């Protein structure tokens, strides 16, 4: 679940486009390792892009469950560099903070609170950029928002 949130967070900060962003599990871009494909405002599980495979919908700075945009299906709200749980507005609702190429737990930007680092198309665990710490590889289309990626990989 945590990984899912981080993916959404990363992708949300950029502009929506028609090109795809593809996330792979691990350090390589094998088709068998595709976990998410992000096209437009939809995030699909795996490599297929059928309506039944929509895991998340992104609309108006919010990330929704499935193909829904109903209030009750709102998982995250992105405001600036903060990602709030559900439709939250308070500091206590901040789940992640995105700063530079890092995703931090809660309302923090201290290095010990870094849970993911994004560099050169790789997502590393924590504040690391060592090859052994790669947990996801991302091929980025024009839609490159670290906030959306945070939403997707946070709960993964």
mmCIF file of C-alpha atoms in Angstrom:
data_model
loop_
_atom_site.group_PDB
_atom_site.id
_atom_site.type_symbol
_atom_site.label_atom_id
_atom_site.label_comp_id
_atom_site.label_asym_id
_atom_site.label_seq_id
_atom_site.Cartn_x
_atom_site.Cartn_y
_atom_site.Cartn_z
ATOM 1 C CA UNK A 1 0.000 0.000 0.000
ATOM 2 C CA UNK A 2 2.872 2.366 0.813
ATOM 3 C CA UNK A 3 4.484 1.813 -2.591
ATOM 4 C CA UNK A 4 1.248 2.519 -4.404
ATOM 5 C CA UNK A 5 0.900 5.877 -2.712
ATOM 6 C CA UNK A 6 4.412 6.906 -3.668
ATOM 7 C CA UNK A 7 3.903 6.053 -7.311
ATOM 8 C CA UNK A 8 0.812 8.220 -7.538
ATOM 9 C CA UNK A 9 2.536 11.052 -5.793
ATOM 10 C CA UNK A 10 5.445 11.041 -8.201
ATOM 11 C CA UNK A 11 3.346 11.039 -11.329
ATOM 12 C CA UNK A 12 0.814 13.621 -10.224
ATOM 13 C CA UNK A 13 3.167 16.644 -10.186
ATOM 14 C CA UNK A 14 3.676 16.607 -13.952
ATOM 15 C CA UNK A 15 1.252 17.436 -16.740
ATOM 16 C CA UNK A 16 -1.063 14.769 -18.098
ATOM 17 C CA UNK A 17 -0.130 13.542 -21.556
ATOM 18 C CA UNK A 18 -0.841 10.688 -23.900
ATOM 19 C CA UNK A 19 2.500 8.979 -23.471
ATOM 20 C CA UNK A 20 2.820 6.168 -20.972
ATOM 21 C CA UNK A 21 4.781 5.864 -17.802
ATOM 22 C CA UNK A 22 5.634 2.258 -17.019
ATOM 23 C CA UNK A 23 6.767 0.926 -13.649
ATOM 24 C CA UNK A 24 8.743 -2.271 -13.362
ATOM 25 C CA UNK A 25 9.491 -4.247 -10.236
ATOM 26 C CA UNK A 26 13.214 -4.302 -9.533
ATOM 27 C CA UNK A 27 16.175 -2.996 -11.484
ATOM 28 C CA UNK A 28 15.309 -4.163 -15.006
ATOM 29 C CA UNK A 29 12.759 -3.346 -17.697
ATOM 30 C CA UNK A 30 11.437 -6.836 -18.375
ATOM 31 C CA UNK A 31 7.907 -6.969 -19.717
ATOM 32 C CA UNK A 32 7.101 -9.724 -17.232
ATOM 33 C CA UNK A 33 7.986 -7.337 -14.367
ATOM 34 C CA UNK A 34 5.548 -4.530 -15.312
ATOM 35 C CA UNK A 35 3.465 -3.636 -12.271
ATOM 36 C CA UNK A 36 1.773 -0.389 -13.405
ATOM 37 C CA UNK A 37 1.135 1.473 -16.649
ATOM 38 C CA UNK A 38 0.031 5.084 -16.313
ATOM 39 C CA UNK A 39 -1.761 6.593 -19.291
ATOM 40 C CA UNK A 40 -3.510 9.927 -19.027
ATOM 41 C CA UNK A 41 -5.435 10.002 -15.762
ATOM 42 C CA UNK A 42 -5.605 6.209 -15.284
ATOM 43 C CA UNK A 43 -3.245 3.767 -13.590
ATOM 44 C CA UNK A 44 -3.512 0.184 -14.812
ATOM 45 C CA UNK A 45 -2.280 -2.894 -12.972
ATOM 46 C CA UNK A 46 0.090 -4.923 -15.132
ATOM 47 C CA UNK A 47 0.580 -4.405 -18.837
ATOM 48 C CA UNK A 48 -3.025 -4.434 -20.022
ATOM 49 C CA UNK A 49 -5.090 -1.302 -20.396
ATOM 50 C CA UNK A 50 -8.615 -2.570 -20.120
ATOM 51 C CA UNK A 51 -11.308 -0.882 -18.048
ATOM 52 C CA UNK A 52 -11.352 -3.775 -15.592
ATOM 53 C CA UNK A 53 -7.633 -3.302 -14.911
ATOM 54 C CA UNK A 54 -7.869 0.334 -13.784
ATOM 55 C CA UNK A 55 -6.458 0.529 -10.258
ATOM 56 C CA UNK A 56 -6.536 4.307 -9.776
ATOM 57 C CA UNK A 57 -7.977 7.422 -11.371
ATOM 58 C CA UNK A 58 -6.282 10.815 -10.990
ATOM 59 C CA UNK A 59 -8.473 13.897 -11.202
ATOM 60 C CA UNK A 60 -8.318 17.416 -9.729
ATOM 61 C CA UNK A 61 -5.298 16.705 -7.471
ATOM 62 C CA UNK A 62 -6.993 13.621 -6.058
ATOM 63 C CA UNK A 63 -6.287 9.917 -6.447
ATOM 64 C CA UNK A 64 -9.349 7.662 -6.485
ATOM 65 C CA UNK A 65 -9.780 3.903 -6.157
ATOM 66 C CA UNK A 66 -10.498 2.138 -9.453
ATOM 67 C CA UNK A 67 -12.333 3.925 -12.240
ATOM 68 C CA UNK A 68 -14.311 6.057 -9.792
ATOM 69 C CA UNK A 69 -14.251 9.760 -8.972
ATOM 70 C CA UNK A 70 -16.750 9.591 -6.113
ATOM 71 C CA UNK A 71 -15.911 11.340 -2.843
ATOM 72 C CA UNK A 72 -16.042 8.060 -0.917
ATOM 73 C CA UNK A 73 -13.393 6.530 -3.221
ATOM 74 C CA UNK A 74 -10.830 9.307 -2.706
ATOM 75 C CA UNK A 75 -7.593 7.722 -1.439
ATOM 76 C CA UNK A 76 -5.244 10.726 -1.516
ATOM 77 C CA UNK A 77 -5.279 14.467 -2.059
ATOM 78 C CA UNK A 78 -2.165 16.205 -3.358
ATOM 79 C CA UNK A 79 -1.625 19.820 -2.323
ATOM 80 C CA UNK A 80 1.716 21.339 -3.221
ATOM 81 C CA UNK A 81 4.404 18.928 -2.054
ATOM 82 C CA UNK A 82 2.165 17.256 0.557
ATOM 83 C CA UNK A 83 0.062 14.148 0.097
ATOM 84 C CA UNK A 84 -2.932 13.846 2.410
ATOM 85 C CA UNK A 85 -4.916 10.731 3.290
ATOM 86 C CA UNK A 86 -8.346 10.814 1.671
ATOM 87 C CA UNK A 87 -9.781 14.311 1.452
ATOM 88 C CA UNK A 88 -7.672 15.525 4.394
ATOM 89 C CA UNK A 89 -6.602 19.110 5.022
ATOM 90 C CA UNK A 90 -4.816 18.991 8.350
ATOM 91 C CA UNK A 91 -1.145 18.480 9.179
ATOM 92 C CA UNK A 92 -2.084 15.252 10.936
ATOM 93 C CA UNK A 93 -3.491 13.967 7.608
ATOM 94 C CA UNK A 94 -0.156 14.313 5.754
ATOM 95 C CA UNK A 95 0.982 10.847 4.713
ATOM 96 C CA UNK A 96 3.948 11.819 2.510
ATOM 97 C CA UNK A 97 5.989 14.887 1.657
ATOM 98 C CA UNK A 98 7.719 15.137 -1.725
ATOM 99 C CA UNK A 99 10.848 17.275 -1.807
ATOM 100 C CA UNK A 100 13.336 17.317 -4.667
ATOM 101 C CA UNK A 101 13.758 13.656 -5.665
ATOM 102 C CA UNK A 102 12.782 12.145 -2.323
ATOM 103 C CA UNK A 103 9.574 10.993 -0.723
ATOM 104 C CA UNK A 104 9.391 11.393 3.038
ATOM 105 C CA UNK A 105 7.101 9.805 5.599
ATOM 106 C CA UNK A 106 4.568 12.243 7.045
ATOM 107 C CA UNK A 107 5.114 15.990 7.251
ATOM 108 C CA UNK A 108 8.917 15.811 7.288
ATOM 109 C CA UNK A 109 11.952 16.425 5.099
ATOM 110 C CA UNK A 110 14.596 15.002 7.440
ATOM 111 C CA UNK A 111 16.941 12.521 5.757
ATOM 112 C CA UNK A 112 16.106 9.773 8.265
ATOM 113 C CA UNK A 113 12.431 10.076 7.235
ATOM 114 C CA UNK A 114 13.156 9.494 3.512
ATOM 115 C CA UNK A 115 11.369 6.345 2.418
ATOM 116 C CA UNK A 116 12.110 6.527 -1.319
ATOM 117 C CA UNK A 117 14.634 8.274 -3.557
ATOM 118 C CA UNK A 118 14.076 8.761 -7.294
ATOM 119 C CA UNK A 119 17.137 9.071 -9.524
ATOM 120 C CA UNK A 120 17.761 8.300 -13.199
ATOM 121 C CA UNK A 121 14.548 6.328 -13.641
ATOM 122 C CA UNK A 122 15.095 4.198 -10.549
ATOM 123 C CA UNK A 123 13.276 4.269 -7.227
ATOM 124 C CA UNK A 124 15.496 3.363 -4.302
ATOM 125 C CA UNK A 125 14.511 2.356 -0.807
ATOM 126 C CA UNK A 126 15.181 5.065 1.770
ATOM 127 C CA UNK A 127 17.827 7.753 1.313
ATOM 128 C CA UNK A 128 20.028 5.465 -0.782
ATOM 129 C CA UNK A 129 21.126 5.381 -4.416
ATOM 130 C CA UNK A 130 23.017 2.075 -4.281
ATOM 131 C CA UNK A 131 22.147 -0.453 -6.987
ATOM 132 C CA UNK A 132 21.192 -3.075 -4.385
ATOM 133 C CA UNK A 133 18.476 -0.735 -3.066
ATOM 134 C CA UNK A 134 16.550 -0.372 -6.370
ATOM 135 C CA UNK A 135 12.959 -1.464 -5.844
ATOM 136 C CA UNK A 136 11.340 -0.047 -9.017
ATOM 137 C CA UNK A 137 12.428 1.075 -12.467
ATOM 138 C CA UNK A 138 10.318 3.726 -14.182
ATOM 139 C CA UNK A 139 10.269 4.555 -17.885
ATOM 140 C CA UNK A 140 8.788 7.986 -17.946
ATOM 141 C CA UNK A 141 6.611 9.401 -20.659
ATOM 142 C CA UNK A 142 5.607 13.026 -20.450
ATOM 143 C CA UNK A 143 3.580 12.284 -17.332
ATOM 144 C CA UNK A 144 6.209 12.378 -14.596
ATOM 145 C CA UNK A 145 4.811 13.293 -11.238
ATOM 146 C CA UNK A 146 6.643 12.101 -8.137
ATOM 147 C CA UNK A 147 3.541 12.744 -6.029
ATOM 148 C CA UNK A 148 1.462 10.287 -8.068
ATOM 149 C CA UNK A 149 4.217 7.683 -7.986
ATOM 150 C CA UNK A 150 4.257 8.072 -4.217
ATOM 151 C CA UNK A 151 0.532 7.341 -4.109
ATOM 152 C CA UNK A 152 0.926 4.198 -6.204
ATOM 153 C CA UNK A 153 3.995 2.595 -4.663
ATOM 154 C CA UNK A 154 3.365 3.736 -1.104
ATOM 155 C CA UNK A 155 0.779 1.040 -0.421
ATOM 156 C CA UNK A 156 2.247 -1.467 -2.942
#
